[in-house]
Short mmCIF file of C-alpha atoms and ligand atoms in Angstrom, two decimals:
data_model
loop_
_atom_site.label_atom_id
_atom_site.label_comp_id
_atom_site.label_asym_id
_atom_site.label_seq_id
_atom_site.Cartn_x
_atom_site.Cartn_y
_atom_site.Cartn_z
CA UNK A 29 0.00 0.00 0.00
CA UNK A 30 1.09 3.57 -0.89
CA UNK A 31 2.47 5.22 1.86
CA UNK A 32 1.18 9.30 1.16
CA UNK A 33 2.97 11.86 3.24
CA UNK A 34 1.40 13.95 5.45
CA UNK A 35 1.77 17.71 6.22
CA UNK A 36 1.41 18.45 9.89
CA UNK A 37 -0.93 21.35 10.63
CA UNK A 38 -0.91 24.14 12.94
CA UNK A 39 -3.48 22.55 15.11
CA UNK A 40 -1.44 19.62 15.66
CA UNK A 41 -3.24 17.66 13.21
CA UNK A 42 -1.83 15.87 10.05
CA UNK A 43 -3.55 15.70 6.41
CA UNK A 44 -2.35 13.63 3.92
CA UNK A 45 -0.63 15.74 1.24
CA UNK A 46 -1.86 13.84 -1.99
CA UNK A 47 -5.93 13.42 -2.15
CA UNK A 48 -8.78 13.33 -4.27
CA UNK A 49 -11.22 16.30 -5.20
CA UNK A 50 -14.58 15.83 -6.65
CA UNK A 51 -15.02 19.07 -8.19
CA UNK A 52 -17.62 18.90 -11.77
CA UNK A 53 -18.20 15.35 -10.65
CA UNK A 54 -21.88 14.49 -11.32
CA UNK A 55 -23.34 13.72 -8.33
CA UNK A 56 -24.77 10.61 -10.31
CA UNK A 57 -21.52 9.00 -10.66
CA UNK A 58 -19.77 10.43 -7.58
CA UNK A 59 -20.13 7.18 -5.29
CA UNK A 60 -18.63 4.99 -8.44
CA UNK A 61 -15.75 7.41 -9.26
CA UNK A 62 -14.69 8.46 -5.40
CA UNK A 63 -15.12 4.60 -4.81
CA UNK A 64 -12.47 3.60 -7.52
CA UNK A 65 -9.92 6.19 -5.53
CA UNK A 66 -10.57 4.65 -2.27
CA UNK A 67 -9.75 1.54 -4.18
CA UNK A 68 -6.75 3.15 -5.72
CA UNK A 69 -5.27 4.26 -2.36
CA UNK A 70 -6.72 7.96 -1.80
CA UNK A 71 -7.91 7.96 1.91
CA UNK A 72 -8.18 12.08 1.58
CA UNK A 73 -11.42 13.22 -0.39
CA UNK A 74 -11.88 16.93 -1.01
CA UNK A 75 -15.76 18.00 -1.73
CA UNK A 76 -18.15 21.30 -1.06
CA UNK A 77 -21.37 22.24 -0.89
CA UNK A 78 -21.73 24.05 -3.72
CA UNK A 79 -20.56 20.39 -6.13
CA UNK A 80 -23.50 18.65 -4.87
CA UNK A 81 -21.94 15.74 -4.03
CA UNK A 82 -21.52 14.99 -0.59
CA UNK A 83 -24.21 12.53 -0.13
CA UNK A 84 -22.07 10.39 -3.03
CA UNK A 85 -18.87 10.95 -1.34
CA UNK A 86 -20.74 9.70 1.98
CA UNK A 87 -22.03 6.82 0.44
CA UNK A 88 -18.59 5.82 -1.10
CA UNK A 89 -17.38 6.54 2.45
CA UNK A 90 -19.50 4.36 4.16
CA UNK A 91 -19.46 1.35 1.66
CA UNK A 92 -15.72 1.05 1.56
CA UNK A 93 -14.73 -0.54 4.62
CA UNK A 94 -12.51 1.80 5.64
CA UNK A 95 -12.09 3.03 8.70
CA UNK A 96 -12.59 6.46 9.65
CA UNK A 97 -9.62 7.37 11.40
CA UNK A 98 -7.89 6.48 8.44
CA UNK A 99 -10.28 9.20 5.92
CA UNK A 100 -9.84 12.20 5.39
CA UNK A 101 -12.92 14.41 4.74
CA UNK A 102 -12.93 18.32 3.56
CA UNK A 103 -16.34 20.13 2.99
CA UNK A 104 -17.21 24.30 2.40
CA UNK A 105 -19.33 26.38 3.54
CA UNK A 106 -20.56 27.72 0.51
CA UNK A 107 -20.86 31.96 -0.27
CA UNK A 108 -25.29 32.12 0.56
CA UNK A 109 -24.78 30.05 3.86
CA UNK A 110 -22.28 32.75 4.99
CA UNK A 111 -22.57 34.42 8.15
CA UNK A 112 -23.38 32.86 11.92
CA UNK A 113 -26.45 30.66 12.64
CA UNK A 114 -26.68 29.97 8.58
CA UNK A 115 -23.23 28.69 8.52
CA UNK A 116 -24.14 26.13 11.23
CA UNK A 117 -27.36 25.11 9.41
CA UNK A 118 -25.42 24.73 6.27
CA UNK A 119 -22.60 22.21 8.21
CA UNK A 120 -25.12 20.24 9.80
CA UNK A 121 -26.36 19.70 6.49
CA UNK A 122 -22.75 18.87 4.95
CA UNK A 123 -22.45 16.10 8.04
CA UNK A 124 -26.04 15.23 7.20
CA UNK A 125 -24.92 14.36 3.05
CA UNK A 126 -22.03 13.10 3.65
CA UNK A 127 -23.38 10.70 6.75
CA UNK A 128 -20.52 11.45 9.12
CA UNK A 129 -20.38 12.34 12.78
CA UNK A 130 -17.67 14.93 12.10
CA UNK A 131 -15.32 16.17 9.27
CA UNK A 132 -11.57 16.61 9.16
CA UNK A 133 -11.08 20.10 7.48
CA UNK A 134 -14.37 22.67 6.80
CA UNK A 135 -13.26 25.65 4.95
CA UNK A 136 -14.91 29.17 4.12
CA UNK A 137 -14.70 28.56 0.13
CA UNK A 138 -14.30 32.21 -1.14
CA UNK A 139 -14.06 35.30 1.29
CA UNK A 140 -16.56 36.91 -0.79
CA UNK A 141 -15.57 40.22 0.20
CA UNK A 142 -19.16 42.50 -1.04
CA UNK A 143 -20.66 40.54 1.50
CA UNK A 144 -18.33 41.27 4.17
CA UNK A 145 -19.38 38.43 6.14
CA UNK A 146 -16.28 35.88 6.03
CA UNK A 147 -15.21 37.41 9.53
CA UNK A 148 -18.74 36.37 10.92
CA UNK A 149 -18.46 33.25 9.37
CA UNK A 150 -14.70 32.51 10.72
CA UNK A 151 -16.19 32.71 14.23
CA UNK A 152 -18.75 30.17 13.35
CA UNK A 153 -16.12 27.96 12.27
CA UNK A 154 -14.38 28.31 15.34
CA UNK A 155 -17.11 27.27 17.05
CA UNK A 156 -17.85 24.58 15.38
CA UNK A 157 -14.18 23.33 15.81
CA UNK A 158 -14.93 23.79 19.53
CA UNK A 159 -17.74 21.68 19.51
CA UNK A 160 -15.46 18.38 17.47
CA UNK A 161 -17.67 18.22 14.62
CA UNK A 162 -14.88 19.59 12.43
CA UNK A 163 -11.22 18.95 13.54
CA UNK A 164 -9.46 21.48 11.80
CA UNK A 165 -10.78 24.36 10.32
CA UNK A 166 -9.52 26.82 7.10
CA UNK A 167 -10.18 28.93 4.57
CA UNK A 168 -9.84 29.01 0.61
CA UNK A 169 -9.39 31.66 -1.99
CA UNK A 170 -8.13 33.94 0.93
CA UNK A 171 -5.82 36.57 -0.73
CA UNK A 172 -3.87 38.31 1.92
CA UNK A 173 -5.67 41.58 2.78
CA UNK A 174 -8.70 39.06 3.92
CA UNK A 175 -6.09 36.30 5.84
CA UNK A 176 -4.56 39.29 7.69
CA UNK A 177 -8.20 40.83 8.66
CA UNK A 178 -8.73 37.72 10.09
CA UNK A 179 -5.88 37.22 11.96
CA UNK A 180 -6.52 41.01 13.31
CA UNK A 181 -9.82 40.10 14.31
CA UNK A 182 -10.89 36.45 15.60
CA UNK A 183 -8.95 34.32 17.39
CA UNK A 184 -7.64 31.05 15.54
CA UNK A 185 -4.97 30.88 12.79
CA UNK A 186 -6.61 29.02 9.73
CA UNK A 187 -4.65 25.49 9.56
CA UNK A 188 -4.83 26.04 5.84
CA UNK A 189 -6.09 28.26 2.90
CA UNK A 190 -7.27 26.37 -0.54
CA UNK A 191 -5.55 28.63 -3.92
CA UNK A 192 -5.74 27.97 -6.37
CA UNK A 193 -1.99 27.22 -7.52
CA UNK A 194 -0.50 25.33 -10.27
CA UNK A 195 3.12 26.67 -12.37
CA UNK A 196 1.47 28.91 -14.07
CA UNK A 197 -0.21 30.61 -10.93
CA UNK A 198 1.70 30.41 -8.02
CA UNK A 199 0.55 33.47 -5.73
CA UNK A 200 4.04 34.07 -4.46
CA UNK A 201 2.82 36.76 -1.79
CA UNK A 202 -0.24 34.74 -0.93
CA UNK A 203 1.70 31.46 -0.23
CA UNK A 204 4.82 33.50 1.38
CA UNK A 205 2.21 34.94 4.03
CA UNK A 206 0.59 31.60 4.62
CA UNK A 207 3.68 30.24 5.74
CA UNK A 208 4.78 32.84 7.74
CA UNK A 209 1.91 32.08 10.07
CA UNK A 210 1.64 28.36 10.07
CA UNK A 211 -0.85 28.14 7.15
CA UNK A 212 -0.58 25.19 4.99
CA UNK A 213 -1.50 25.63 1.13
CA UNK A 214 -3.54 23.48 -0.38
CA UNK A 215 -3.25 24.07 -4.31
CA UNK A 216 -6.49 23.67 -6.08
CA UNK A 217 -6.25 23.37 -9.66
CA UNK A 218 -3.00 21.99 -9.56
CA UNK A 219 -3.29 20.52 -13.11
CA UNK A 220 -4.40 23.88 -14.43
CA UNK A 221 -7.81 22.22 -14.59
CA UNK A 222 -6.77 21.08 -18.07
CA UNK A 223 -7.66 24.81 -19.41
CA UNK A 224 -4.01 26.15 -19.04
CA UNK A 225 -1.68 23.81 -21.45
CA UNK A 226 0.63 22.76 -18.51
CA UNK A 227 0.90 18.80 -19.61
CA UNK A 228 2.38 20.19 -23.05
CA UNK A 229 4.96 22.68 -21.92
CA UNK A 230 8.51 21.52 -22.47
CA UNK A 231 9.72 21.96 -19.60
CA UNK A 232 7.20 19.25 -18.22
CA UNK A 233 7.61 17.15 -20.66
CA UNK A 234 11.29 16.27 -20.98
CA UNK A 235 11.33 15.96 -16.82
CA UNK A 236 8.31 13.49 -17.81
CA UNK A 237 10.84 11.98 -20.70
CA UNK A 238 14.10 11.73 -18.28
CA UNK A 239 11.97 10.08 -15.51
CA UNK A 240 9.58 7.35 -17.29
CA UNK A 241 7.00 9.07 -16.24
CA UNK A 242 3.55 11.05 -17.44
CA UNK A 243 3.73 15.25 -17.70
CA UNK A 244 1.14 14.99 -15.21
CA UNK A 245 2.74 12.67 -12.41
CA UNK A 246 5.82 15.69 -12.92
CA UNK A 247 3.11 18.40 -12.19
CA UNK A 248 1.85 16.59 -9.30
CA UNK A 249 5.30 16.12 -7.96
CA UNK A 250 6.59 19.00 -8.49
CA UNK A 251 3.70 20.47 -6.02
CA UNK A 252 4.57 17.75 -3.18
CA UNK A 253 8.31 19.14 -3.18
CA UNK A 254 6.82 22.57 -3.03
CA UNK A 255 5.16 20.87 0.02
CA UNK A 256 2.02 21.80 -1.47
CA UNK A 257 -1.34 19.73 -0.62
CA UNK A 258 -2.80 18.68 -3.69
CA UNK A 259 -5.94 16.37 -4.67
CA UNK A 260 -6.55 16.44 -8.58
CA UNK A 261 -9.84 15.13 -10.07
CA UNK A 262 -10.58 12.75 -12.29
CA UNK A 263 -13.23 10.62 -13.81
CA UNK A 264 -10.98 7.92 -15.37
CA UNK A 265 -9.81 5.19 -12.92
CA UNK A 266 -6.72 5.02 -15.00
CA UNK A 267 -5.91 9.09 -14.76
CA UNK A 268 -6.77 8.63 -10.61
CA UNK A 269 -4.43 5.53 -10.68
CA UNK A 270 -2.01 7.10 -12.37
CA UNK A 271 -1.47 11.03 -10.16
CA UNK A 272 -1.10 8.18 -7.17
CA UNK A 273 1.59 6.72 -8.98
CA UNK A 274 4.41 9.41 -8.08
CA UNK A 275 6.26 7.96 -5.02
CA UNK A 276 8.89 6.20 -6.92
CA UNK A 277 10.38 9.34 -8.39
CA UNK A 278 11.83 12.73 -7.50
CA UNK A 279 12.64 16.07 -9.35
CA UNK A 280 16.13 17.52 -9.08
CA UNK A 281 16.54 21.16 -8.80
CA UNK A 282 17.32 22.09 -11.91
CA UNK A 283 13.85 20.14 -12.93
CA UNK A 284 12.13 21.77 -10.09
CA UNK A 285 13.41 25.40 -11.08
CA UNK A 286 12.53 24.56 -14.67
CA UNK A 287 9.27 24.19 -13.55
CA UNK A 288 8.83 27.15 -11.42
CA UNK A 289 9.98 29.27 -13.67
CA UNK A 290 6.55 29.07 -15.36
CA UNK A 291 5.00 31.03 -13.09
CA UNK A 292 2.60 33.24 -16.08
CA UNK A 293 -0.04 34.88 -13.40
CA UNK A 294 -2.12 32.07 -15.70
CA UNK A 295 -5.19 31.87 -13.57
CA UNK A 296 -7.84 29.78 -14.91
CA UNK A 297 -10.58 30.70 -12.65
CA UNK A 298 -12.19 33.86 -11.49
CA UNK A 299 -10.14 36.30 -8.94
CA UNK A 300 -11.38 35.70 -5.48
CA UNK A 301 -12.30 39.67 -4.81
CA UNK A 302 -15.24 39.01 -7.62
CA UNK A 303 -16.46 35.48 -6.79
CA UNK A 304 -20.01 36.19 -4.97
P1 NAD B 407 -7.28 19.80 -11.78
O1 NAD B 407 -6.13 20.70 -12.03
O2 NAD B 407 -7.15 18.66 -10.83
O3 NAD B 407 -7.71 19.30 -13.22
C1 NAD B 407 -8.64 18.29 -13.43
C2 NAD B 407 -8.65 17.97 -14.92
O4 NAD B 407 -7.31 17.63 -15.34
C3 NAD B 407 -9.46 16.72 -15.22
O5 NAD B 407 -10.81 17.05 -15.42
C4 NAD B 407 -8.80 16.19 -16.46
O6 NAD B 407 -9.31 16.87 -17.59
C5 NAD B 407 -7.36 16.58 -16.27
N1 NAD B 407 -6.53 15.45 -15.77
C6 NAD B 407 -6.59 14.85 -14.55
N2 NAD B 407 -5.66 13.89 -14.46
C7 NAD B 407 -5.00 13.89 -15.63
C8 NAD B 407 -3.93 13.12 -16.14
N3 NAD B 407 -3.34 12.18 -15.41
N4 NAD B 407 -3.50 13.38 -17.41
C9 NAD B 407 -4.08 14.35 -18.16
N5 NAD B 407 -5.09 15.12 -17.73
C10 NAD B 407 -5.55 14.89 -16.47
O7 NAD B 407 -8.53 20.74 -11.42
P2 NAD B 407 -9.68 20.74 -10.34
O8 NAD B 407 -10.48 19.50 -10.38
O9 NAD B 407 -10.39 22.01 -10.51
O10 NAD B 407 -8.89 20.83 -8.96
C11 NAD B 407 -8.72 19.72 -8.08
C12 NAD B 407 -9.65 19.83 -6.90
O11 NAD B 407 -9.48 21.08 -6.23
C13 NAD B 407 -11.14 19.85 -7.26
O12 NAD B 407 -11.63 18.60 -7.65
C14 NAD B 407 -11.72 20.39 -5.98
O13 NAD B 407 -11.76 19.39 -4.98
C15 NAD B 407 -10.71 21.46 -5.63
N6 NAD B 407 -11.11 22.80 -6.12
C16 NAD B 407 -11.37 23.77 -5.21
C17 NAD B 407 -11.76 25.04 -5.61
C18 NAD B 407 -12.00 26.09 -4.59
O14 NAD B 407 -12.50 27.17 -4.94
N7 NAD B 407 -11.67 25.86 -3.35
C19 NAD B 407 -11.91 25.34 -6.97
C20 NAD B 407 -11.66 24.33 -7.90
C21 NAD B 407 -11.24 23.08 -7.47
#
């Protein structure tokens, strides 16, 4: 069995660093698909609200066998459940799909900043780590101004914020001030979502070349010796089996720089100060 590294948190907690995200997953085929990456080896499943797929994910879950201590779970509070008593309706519901007693990681998905309630929200979080039902809490698509009003204004450090980051987009200042504070980064995207040409570049694809391997194994390796988190999706059981598959290889530095020097502020999704 694949042994996946794990990135301790600033809560004292540990998440493995190499999961599986269910993002554009039809709920229809979500308990078949996050079923074949249990089978594969993923033990860390990252869903949201806002996909619509918990209850799959939950039903995968619950059917595999596997025991909980050895899952683990991330859900979101989604942007219209923001804000105090309707961010604990909308996690009781999240526990309620996905037919567990408590999650690992709950996140704030986008600080959704013209509603100016993410600070509201971060206190319900906190409570809700309080109470055990989540064990660690975070935040994603936090640019800095919104990470350091939070850290001005409640009480607990988020153990991680979700960016999306990939070669082309790697929000230097964003992932410098995370880890000045003890915030891991969890890089959505990390394949560019197949929208930004990443698997063709050369610089991927001779590492992928010299090593035997695919240009997307590279991309998902060169994240985990970023010490990134990273969970790409996929529908294909051979595409899941295959971003496991990158144990029995390493980068070297002039690889890794190679790589980093892509960095083309090539965001494929929306900035996080107009996501409402
Ligand atoms: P990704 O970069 O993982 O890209 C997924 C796409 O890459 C697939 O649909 C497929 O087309 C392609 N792909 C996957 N494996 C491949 C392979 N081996 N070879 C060639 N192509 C391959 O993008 P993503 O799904 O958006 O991001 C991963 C996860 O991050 C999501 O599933 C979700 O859990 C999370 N996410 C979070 C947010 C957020 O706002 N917090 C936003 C988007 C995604």
């Amino acid at each position: 069995m694949t042994q996946v590294p794990e990135v301790k948190l600033n809560d004292g907690r540990a998440i493995p660093q190499l999961g599986f995200g269910v993002f554009k997953v039809d709920p229809a085929e979500t308990e078949r698909i996050v079923t074949d990456a249990l089978e594969i080896g993923y033990r860390h499943i990252d869903t949201a609200r806002i996909y619509g797929n918990e209850s799959g994910v939950g039903r995968a879950l619950a059917a595999s066998g596997v025991p909980r201590d050895e899952l683990f779970v991330t859900t979101k509070l989604w942007n219209d459940d923001q804000g105090t008593q309707s961010a604990f309706d909308a996690f009781d519901r999240s526990l309620d799909q996905l037919g567990l007693d408590e999650v690992d990681l709950y996140l704030i998905h986008w600080p959704a900043p013209a509603r100016d309630r993410y600070v509201d929200s971060w206190r319900a979080l906190e409570a809700i780590r309080e109470s055990g039902r989540a064990r660690s809490i975070g935040v994603s698509n936090f640019l800095v101004p919104h990470l350091e009003r939070l850290l001005a204004e409640t009480s607990v450090v988020p153990a991680v914020d979700q960016i999306e980051l990939h070669p082309a987009h790697q929000q230097p200042a964003t992932v410098a001030f995370a880890r000045e504070h003890g915030i891991a980064i969890e890089a959505w995207g990390p394949l560019g979502q197949g929208k930004y040409p990443l698997l063709e570049l050369p610089e991927v694809t001779a590492a992928a070349e010299a090593h035997g391997k695919t240009p997307a194994q590279v991309v998902i390796r060169w994240h985990l010796q970023r010490g990134n988190i990273v969970f790409p999706k996929s529908n294909r059981r051979e595409r899941m089996a295959e971003n496991f598959d990158v144990f029995d290889f390493a980068l070297d530095e002039v690889e890794m720089a190679a790589i980093t020097a892509l960095e083309r502020e090539g965001r494929v999704s929306a900035h996080p100060d107009e996501v409402e």
